[in-house]
Coordinates of C-alpha atoms and ligand atoms in Angstrom, one line a residue:
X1 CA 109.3 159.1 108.2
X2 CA 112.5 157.1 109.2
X3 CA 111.6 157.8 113.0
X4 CA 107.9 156.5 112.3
X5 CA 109.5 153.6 110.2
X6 CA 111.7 152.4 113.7
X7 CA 109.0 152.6 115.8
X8 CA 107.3 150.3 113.3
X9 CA 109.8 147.9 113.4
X10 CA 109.9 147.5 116.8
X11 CA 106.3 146.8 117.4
X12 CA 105.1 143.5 117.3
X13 CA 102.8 141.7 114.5
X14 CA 100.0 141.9 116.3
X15 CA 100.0 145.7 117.7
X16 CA 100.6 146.8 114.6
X17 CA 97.8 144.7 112.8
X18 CA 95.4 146.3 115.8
X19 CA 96.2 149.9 115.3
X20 CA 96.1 149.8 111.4
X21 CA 92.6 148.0 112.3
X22 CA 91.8 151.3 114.6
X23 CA 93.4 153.5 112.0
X24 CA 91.1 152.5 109.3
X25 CA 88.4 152.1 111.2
X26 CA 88.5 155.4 112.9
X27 CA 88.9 157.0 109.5
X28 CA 86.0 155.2 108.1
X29 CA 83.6 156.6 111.1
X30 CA 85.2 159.8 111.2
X31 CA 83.7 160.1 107.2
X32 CA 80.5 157.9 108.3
X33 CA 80.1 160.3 110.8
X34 CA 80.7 163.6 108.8
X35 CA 78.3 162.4 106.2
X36 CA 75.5 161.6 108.8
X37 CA 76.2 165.1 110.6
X38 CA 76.2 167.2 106.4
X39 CA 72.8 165.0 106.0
X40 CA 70.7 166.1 108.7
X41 CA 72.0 169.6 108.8
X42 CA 70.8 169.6 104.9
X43 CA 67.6 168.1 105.8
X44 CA 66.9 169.9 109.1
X45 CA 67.8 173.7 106.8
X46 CA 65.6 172.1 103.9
X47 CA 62.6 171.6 106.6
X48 CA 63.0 174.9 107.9
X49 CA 63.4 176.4 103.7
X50 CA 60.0 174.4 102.7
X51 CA 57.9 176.0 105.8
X52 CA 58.7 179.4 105.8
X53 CA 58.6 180.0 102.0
X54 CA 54.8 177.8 102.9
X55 CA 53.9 180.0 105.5
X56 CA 54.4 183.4 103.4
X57 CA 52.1 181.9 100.5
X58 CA 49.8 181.9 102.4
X59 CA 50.2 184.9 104.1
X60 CA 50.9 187.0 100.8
X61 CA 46.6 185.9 100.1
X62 CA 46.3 187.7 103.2
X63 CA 48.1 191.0 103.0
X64 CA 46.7 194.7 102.0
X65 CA 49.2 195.9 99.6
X66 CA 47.9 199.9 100.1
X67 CA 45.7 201.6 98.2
X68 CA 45.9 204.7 96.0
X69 CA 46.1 207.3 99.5
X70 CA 49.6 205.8 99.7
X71 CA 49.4 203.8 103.3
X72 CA 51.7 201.0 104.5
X73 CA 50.8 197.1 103.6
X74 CA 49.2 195.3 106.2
X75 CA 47.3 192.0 107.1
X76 CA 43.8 191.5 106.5
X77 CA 42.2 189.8 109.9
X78 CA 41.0 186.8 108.0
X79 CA 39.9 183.7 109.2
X80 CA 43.1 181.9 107.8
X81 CA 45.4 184.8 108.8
X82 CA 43.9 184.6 112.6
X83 CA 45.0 180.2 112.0
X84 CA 48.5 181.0 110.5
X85 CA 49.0 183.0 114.1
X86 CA 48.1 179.8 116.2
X87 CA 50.7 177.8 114.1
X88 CA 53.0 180.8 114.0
X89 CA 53.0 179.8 118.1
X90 CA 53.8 176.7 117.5
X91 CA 56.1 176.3 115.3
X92 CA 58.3 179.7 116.2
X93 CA 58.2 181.2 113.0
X94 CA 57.5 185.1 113.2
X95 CA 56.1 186.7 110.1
X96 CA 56.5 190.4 108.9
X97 CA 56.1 193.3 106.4
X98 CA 59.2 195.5 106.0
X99 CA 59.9 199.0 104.0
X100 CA 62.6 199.0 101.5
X101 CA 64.7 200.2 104.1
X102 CA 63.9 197.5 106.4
X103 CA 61.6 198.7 109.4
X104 CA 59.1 196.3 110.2
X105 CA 55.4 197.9 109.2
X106 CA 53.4 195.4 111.1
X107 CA 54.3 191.5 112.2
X108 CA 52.6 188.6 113.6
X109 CA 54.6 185.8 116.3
X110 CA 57.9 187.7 118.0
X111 CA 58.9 189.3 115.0
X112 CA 60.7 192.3 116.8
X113 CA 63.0 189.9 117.9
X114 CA 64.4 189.3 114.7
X115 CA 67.3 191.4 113.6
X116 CA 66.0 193.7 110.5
X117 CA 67.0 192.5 107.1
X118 CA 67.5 194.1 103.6
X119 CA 67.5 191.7 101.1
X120 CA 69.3 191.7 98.2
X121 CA 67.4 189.7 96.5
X122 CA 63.9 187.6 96.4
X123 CA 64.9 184.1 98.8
X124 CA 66.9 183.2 101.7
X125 CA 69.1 184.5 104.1
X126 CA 70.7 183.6 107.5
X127 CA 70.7 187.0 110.0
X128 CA 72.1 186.7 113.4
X129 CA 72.2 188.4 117.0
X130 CA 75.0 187.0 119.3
X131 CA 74.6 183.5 119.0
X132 CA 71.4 183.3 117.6
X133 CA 70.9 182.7 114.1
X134 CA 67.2 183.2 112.1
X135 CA 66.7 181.9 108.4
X136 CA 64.7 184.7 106.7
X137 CA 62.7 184.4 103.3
X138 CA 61.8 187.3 101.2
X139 CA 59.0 187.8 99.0
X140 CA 58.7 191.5 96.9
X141 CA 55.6 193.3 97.1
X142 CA 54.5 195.4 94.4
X143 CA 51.6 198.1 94.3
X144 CA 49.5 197.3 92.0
X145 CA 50.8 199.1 89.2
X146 CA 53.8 196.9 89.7
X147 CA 56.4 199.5 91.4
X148 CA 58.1 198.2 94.5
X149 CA 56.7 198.7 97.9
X150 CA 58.6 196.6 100.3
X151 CA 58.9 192.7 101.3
X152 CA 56.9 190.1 102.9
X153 CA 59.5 188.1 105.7
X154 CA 59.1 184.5 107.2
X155 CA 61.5 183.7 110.0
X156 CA 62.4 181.4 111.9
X157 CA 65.3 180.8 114.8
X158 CA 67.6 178.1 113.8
X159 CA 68.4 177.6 117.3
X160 CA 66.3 174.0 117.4
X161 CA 68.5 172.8 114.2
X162 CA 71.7 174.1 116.3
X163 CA 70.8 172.2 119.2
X164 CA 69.5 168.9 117.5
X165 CA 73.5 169.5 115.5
X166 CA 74.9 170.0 118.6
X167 CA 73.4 166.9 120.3
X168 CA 74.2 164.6 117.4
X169 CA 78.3 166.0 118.0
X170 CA 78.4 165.5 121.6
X171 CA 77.2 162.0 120.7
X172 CA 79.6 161.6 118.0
X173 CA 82.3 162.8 120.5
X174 CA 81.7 160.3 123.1
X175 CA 80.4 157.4 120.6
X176 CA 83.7 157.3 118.5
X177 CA 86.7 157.0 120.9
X178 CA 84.5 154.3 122.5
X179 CA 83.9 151.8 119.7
X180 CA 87.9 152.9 118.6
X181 CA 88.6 151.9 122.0
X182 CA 86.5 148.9 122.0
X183 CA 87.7 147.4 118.7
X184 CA 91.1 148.0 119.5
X185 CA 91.3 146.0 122.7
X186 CA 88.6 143.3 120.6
X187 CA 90.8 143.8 117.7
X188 CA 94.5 143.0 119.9
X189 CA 92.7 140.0 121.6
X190 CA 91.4 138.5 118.1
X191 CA 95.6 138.8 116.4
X192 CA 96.9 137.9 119.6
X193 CA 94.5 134.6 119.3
X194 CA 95.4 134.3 115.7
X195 CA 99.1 134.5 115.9
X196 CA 99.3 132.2 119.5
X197 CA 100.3 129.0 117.4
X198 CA 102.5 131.3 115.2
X199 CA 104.4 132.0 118.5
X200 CA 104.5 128.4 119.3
X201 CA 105.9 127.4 115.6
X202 CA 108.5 130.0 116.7
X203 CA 109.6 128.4 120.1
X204 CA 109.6 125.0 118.0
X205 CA 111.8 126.2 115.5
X206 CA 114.1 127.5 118.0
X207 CA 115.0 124.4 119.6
X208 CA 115.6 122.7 116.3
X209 CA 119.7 122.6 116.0
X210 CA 121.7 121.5 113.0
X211 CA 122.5 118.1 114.6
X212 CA 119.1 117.1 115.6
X213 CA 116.9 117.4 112.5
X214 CA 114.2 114.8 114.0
X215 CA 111.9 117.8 115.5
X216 CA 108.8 118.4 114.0
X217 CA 106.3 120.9 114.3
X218 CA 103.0 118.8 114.2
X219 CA 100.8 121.4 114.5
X220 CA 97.5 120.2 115.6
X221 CA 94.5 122.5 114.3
X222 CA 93.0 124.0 111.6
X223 CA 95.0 124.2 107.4
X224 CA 94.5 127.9 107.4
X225 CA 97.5 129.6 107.1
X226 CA 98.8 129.1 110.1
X227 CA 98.6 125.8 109.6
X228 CA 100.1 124.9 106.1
X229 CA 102.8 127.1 107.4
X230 CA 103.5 124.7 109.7
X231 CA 103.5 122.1 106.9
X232 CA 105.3 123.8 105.1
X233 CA 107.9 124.2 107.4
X234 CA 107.6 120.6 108.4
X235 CA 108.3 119.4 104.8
X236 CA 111.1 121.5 104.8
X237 CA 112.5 119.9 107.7
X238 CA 111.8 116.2 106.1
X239 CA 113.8 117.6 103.0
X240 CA 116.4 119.1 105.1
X241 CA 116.7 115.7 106.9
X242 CA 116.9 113.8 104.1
X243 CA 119.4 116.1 102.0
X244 CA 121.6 115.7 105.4
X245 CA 121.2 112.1 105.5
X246 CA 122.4 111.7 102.0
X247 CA 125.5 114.2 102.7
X248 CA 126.5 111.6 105.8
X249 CA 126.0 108.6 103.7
X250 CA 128.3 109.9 100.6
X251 CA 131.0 110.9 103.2
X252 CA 130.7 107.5 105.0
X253 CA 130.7 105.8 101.4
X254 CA 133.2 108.5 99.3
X255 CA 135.7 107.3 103.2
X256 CA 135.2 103.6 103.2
X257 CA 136.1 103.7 99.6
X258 CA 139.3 105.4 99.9
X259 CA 139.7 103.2 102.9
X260 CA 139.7 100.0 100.8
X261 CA 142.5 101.1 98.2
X262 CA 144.6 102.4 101.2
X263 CA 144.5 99.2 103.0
X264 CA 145.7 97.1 99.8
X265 CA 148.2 99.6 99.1
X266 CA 149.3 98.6 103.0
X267 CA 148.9 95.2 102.4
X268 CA 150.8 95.5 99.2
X269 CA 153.6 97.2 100.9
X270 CA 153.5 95.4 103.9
X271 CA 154.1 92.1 101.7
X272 CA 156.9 93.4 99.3
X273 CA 158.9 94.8 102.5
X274 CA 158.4 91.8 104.6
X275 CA 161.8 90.3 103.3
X276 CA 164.6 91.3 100.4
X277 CA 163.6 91.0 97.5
X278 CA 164.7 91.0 93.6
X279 CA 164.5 94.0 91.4
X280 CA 162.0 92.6 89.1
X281 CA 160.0 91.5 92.0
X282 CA 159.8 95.1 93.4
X283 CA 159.4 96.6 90.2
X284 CA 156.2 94.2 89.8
X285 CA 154.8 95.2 93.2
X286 CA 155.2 99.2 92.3
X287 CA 153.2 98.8 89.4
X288 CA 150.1 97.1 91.0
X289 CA 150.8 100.2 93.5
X290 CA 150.5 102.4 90.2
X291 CA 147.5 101.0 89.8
X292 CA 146.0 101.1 92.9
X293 CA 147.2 104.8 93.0
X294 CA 145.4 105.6 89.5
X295 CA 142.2 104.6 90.9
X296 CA 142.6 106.6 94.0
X297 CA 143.4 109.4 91.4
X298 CA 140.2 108.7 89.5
X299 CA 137.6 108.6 93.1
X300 CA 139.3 112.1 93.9
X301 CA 138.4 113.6 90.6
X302 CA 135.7 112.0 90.7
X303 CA 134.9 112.7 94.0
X304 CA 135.7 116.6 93.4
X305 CA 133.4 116.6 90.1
X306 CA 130.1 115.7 91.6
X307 CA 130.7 118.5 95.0
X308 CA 131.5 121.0 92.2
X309 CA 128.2 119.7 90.3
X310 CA 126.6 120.6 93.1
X311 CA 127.5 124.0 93.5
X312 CA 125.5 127.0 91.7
X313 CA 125.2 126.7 87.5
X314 CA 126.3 130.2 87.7
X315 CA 129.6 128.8 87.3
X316 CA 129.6 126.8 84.7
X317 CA 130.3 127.7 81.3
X318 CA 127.2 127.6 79.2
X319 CA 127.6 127.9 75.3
X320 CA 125.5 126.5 72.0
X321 CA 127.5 122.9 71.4
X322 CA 127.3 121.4 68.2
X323 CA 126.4 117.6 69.9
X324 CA 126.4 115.8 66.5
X325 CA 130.4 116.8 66.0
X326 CA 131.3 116.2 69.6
X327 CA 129.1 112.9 69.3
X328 CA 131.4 112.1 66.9
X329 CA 134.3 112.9 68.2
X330 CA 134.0 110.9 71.6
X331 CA 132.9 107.8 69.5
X332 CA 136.5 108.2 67.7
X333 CA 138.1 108.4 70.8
X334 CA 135.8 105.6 72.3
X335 CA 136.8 103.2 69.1
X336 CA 140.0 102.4 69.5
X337 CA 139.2 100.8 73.2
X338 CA 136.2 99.2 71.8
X339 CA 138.5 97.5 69.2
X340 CA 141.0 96.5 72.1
X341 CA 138.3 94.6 73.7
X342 CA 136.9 92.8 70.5
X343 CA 133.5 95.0 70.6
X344 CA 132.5 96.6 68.1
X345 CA 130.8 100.3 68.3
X346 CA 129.0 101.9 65.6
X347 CA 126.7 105.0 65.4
X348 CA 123.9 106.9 64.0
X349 CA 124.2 110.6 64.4
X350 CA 122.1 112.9 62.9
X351 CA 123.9 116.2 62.0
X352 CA 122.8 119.3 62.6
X353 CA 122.0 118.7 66.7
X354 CA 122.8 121.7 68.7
X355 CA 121.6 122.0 72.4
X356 CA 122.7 124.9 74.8
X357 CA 125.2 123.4 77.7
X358 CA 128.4 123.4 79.0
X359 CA 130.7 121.3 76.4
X360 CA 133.5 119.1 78.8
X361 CA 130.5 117.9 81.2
X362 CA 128.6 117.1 77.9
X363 CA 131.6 115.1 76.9
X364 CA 131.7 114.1 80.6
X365 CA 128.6 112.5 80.5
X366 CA 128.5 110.8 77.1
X367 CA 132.2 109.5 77.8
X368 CA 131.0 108.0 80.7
X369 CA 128.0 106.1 78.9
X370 CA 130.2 104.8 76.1
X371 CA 132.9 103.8 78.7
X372 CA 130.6 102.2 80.9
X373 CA 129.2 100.2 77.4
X374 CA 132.1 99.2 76.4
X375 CA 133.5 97.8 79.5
X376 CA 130.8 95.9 80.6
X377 CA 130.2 94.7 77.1
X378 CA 132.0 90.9 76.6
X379 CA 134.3 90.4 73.8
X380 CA 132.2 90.5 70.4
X381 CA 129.6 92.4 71.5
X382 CA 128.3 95.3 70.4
X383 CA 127.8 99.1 71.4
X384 CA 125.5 101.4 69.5
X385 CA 125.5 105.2 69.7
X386 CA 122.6 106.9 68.3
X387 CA 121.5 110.8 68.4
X388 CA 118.4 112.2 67.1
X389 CA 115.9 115.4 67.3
X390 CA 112.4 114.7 68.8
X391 CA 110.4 117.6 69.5
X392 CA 112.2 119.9 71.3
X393 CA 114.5 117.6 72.8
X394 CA 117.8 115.7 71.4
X395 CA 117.9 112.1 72.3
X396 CA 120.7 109.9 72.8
X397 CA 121.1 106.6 73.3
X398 CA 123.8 104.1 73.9
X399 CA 123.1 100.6 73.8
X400 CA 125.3 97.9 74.1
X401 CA 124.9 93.4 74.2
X402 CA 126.3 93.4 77.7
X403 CA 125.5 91.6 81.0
X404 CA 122.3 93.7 81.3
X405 CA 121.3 95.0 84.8
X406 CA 119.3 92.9 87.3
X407 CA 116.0 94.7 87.3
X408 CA 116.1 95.0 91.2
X409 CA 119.5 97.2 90.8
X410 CA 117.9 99.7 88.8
X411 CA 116.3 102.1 90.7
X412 CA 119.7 101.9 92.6
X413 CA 121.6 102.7 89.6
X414 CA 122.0 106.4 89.9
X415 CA 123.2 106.6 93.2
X416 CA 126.0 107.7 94.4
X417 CA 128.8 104.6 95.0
X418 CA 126.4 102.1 93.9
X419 CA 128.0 99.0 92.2
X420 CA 125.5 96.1 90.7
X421 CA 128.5 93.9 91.5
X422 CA 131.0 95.4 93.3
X423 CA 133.7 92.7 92.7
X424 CA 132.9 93.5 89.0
X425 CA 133.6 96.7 89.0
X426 CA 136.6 96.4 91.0
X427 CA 138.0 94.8 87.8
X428 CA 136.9 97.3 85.9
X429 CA 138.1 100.0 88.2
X430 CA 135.0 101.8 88.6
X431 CA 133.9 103.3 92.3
X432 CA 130.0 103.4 91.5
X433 CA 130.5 107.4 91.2
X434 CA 130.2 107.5 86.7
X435 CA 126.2 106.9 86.2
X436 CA 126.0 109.3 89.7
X437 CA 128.1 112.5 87.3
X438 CA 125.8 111.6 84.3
X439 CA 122.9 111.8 86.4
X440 CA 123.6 114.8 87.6
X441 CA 124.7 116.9 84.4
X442 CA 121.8 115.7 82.8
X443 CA 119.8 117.2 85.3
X444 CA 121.8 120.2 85.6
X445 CA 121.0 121.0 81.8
X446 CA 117.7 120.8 82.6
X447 CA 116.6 117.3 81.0
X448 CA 116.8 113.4 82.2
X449 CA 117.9 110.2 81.3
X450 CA 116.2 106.4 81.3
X451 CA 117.5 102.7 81.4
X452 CA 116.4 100.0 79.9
X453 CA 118.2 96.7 80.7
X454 CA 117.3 93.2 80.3
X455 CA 120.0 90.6 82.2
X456 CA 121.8 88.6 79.6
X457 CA 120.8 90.8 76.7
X458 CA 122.4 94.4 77.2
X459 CA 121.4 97.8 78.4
X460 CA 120.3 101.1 76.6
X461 CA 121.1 104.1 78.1
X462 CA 119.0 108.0 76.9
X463 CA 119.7 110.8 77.3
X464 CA 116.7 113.4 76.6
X465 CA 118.2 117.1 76.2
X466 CA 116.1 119.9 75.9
X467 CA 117.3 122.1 72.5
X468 CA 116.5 125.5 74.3
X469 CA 118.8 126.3 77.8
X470 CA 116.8 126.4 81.2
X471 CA 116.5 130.5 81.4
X472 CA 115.7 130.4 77.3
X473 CA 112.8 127.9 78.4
X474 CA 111.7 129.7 81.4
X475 CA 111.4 133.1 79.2
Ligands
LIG1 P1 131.4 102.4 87.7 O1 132.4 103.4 87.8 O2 131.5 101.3 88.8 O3 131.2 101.8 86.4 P2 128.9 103.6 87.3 O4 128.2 104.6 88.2 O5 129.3 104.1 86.0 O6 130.1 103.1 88.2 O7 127.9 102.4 87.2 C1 127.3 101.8 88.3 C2 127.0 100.4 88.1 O8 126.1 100.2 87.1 C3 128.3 99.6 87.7 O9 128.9 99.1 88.8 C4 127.8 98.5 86.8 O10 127.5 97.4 87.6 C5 126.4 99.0 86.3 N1 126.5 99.4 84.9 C6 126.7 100.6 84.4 N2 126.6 100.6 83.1 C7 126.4 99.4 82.7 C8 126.2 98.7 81.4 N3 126.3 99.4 80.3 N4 125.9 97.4 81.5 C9 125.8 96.7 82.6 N5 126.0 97.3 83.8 C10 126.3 98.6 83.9

């Protein structure tokens, strides 16, 4: 089994496609054939059956049984009897009467050329001499006061069914092997012309390296299989493409902005070392350093939070979080900052609102939103925090009176180092990389999130969480 298991392995698609096609094919004859070959033997023996148990009715008409002085039955030389001989000629068939002990009395046709036979019983029997083979019937004959006197025998030599058998084998012989042989080379020509383009799809695919992503398949031809494979693999390649495209872009971006910080740092330096200077000065110059450094800080967590994002949910740490407590708890810790600014947050939390998610990037995410709000939100504005059940989903929403974003910067506005302003933010201290992490926890716990902005009147950001997890949902 293993040996026939690495031979299989080793031959191509399309050999093995053809000789499963002979296999089955050659079974399916092989039974064809067997029931053809059982159908005429059955109707050849049946022939034979009906004409000799026909012939002895209506010899039996014909026959002498004996009379009282005890002498042997024998035919009466009728009319009929003298035309059952002509088609006794004709047909082969030899008929006979036989004693008890089965000596032949009298016969008409070649009858001594049939073996003797004692039945057993009234009917058929099969007797043969070397390799011939008669099919006898018996019929009883009684006296007339009913005791047994002997039997009445039609034969006839089966040799004509043997040789029409034969004839139908030797045909079979020659006849199968040749169509096998014929299918299997039509059979190999039709999967080798089916699985050509398969071949060329391989070649393709082959010279398509890691760097160059361009390549394309463009498979010109029919959308069977073959050819949404192709597609198929073409789309893949677009995706492929485009998820490498993005991975250059965010290393270009997540290096120019570290470049930026860096060179003011330089700068920075450069000017506070170019001559002496007091302590008061220096001291002033290392804390915009501190600064500059606490925003590097933030892009590499920031920066090491999405790639882990990324990687498999396995690893995250999925419980059932009570939302409308840790709602609460970030707004408290949101407040005081609000305060600071002059804005003023306030919230409507429903209690009770449990989803299934991994608590610090739920706190992540909702931090974010509120921080974002309350930053870009002018003194004596306002920031409003509301959580509710719809459905199956919890929704979230923070508003605030802002700036509002400009409705062209929108679609934008998840992506990854995207500022509306960048100036802006660089006040703020933001790299473009918060609304990117909600983005992409939100998605990660298996629901999305929506802006609404209008420039000059504020922004509402929700969050729609589904209540069940992702595998509880998919159950
Ligand atoms: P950042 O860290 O710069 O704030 P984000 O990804 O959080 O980056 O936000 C991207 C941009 O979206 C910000 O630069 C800001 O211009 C805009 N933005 C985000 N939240 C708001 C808001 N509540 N109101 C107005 N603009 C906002």
């Amino acid at each position: 089994m293993v040996h026939l298991k690495g031979i299989e392995e080793q031959l191509s698609l399309r050999l093995r496609l053809t000789l499963w096609y002979v296999l089955l094919l050659g079974l399916t004859m092989l039974m064809f054939s067997g029931y053809v070959y059982w159908r005429l033997q059955h109707s050849l023996m049946t022939q034979v059956d009906a004409s000799l148990e026909m012939v002895a009715t209506q010899a039996l008409v014909n026959i002498d049984t004996g009379g009282e002085d005890n002498s042997m039955p024998s035919f009466q030389n009728t009319e009929e009897m003298a035309a059952i001989v002509d088609r006794l000629g004709e047909t082969n068939l030899i008929v006979r009467l036989v004693s008890p002990t089965g000596k032949a009395w009298a016969g008409l046709g070649y009858y001594r050329n049939v073996p003797a036979l004692v039945p057993k019983r009234p009917g058929y029997d099969s007797v043969s001499r070397g390799k011939h083979v008669w099919r006898v019937y018996s019929f009883p004959l009684e006296a007339s006061d009913g005791s047994p006197i002997g039997w009445l025998q039609t034969a006839q030599s089966l040799d004509s069914v043997s040789h029409a058998l034969e004839g139908l084998r030797e045909q079979l012989y020659w006849a199968i092997p040749l169509t096998l042989l014929l299918t299997g080379l039509g059979g190999f020509f039709l999967a080798n012309r089916a699985l050509r383009p398969i071949d060329r799809i391989t070649r393709t695919a082959h010279s398509i390296s890691a760097t160059d992503l361009s390549r394309r398949i463009q498979y010109v031809g029919p959308r069977d299989e073959v050819g949404r494979l192709a597609d198929t693999f073409d789309a893949m390649l677009d995706r492929l493409q485009a998820a490498f495209e993005r991975e250059r872009q965010f290393t270009d971006d997540a290096a120019h902005e570290l470049r930026t910080p860096l060179t003011i740092l330089k700068g920075r330096i450069g000017v506070a070392l170019s001559r002496p200077r007091s302590k008061r000065e220096y001291e002033g110059t290392l804390r915009d350093l501190e600064q500059e450094v606490d925003r590097l800080i933030r892009l590499g967590t920031d920066l090491l939070f999405l790639s882990r994002l990324d990687q498999v949910r396995l690893f995250w740490h999925w419980e059932k979080v009570d939302l409308s407590g840790l709602l609460q708890v970030i707004a408290e810790q949101v407040r005081p900052i609000a305060e600071g600014k002059g804005v003023e947050l306030s919230e409507s939390i429903d209690s009770g609102l449990y989803v299934t998610g991994d608590q610090d990037h739920l706190i992540r995410l909702f931090l974010n939103l509120l921080d974002n709000a309350t930053k870009y939100t002018p003194k004596g504005g306002q920031v409003r925090l509301e959580a509710l059940q719809d459905g199956r989903d919890i929704v979230v929403s923070v508003s605030d009176t802002g700036p509002g974003i400009p409705s062209e910067a929108i679609p934008h506005i998840f992506e990854r180092f995207f500022r509306v302003d960048a100036d802006r933010s660089r006040e703020t201290g933001g790299a473009g990389l918060g609304l990117a992490i909600a983005y992409e926890i939100v998605r990660q716990h298996n629901g999305h999130i929506e802006v609404q902005s209008q420039v000059g009147e504020g922004t509402t950001f929700v969050v729609f969480l589904p209540v069940e997890a992702p595998w509880q949902k998919e159950g």
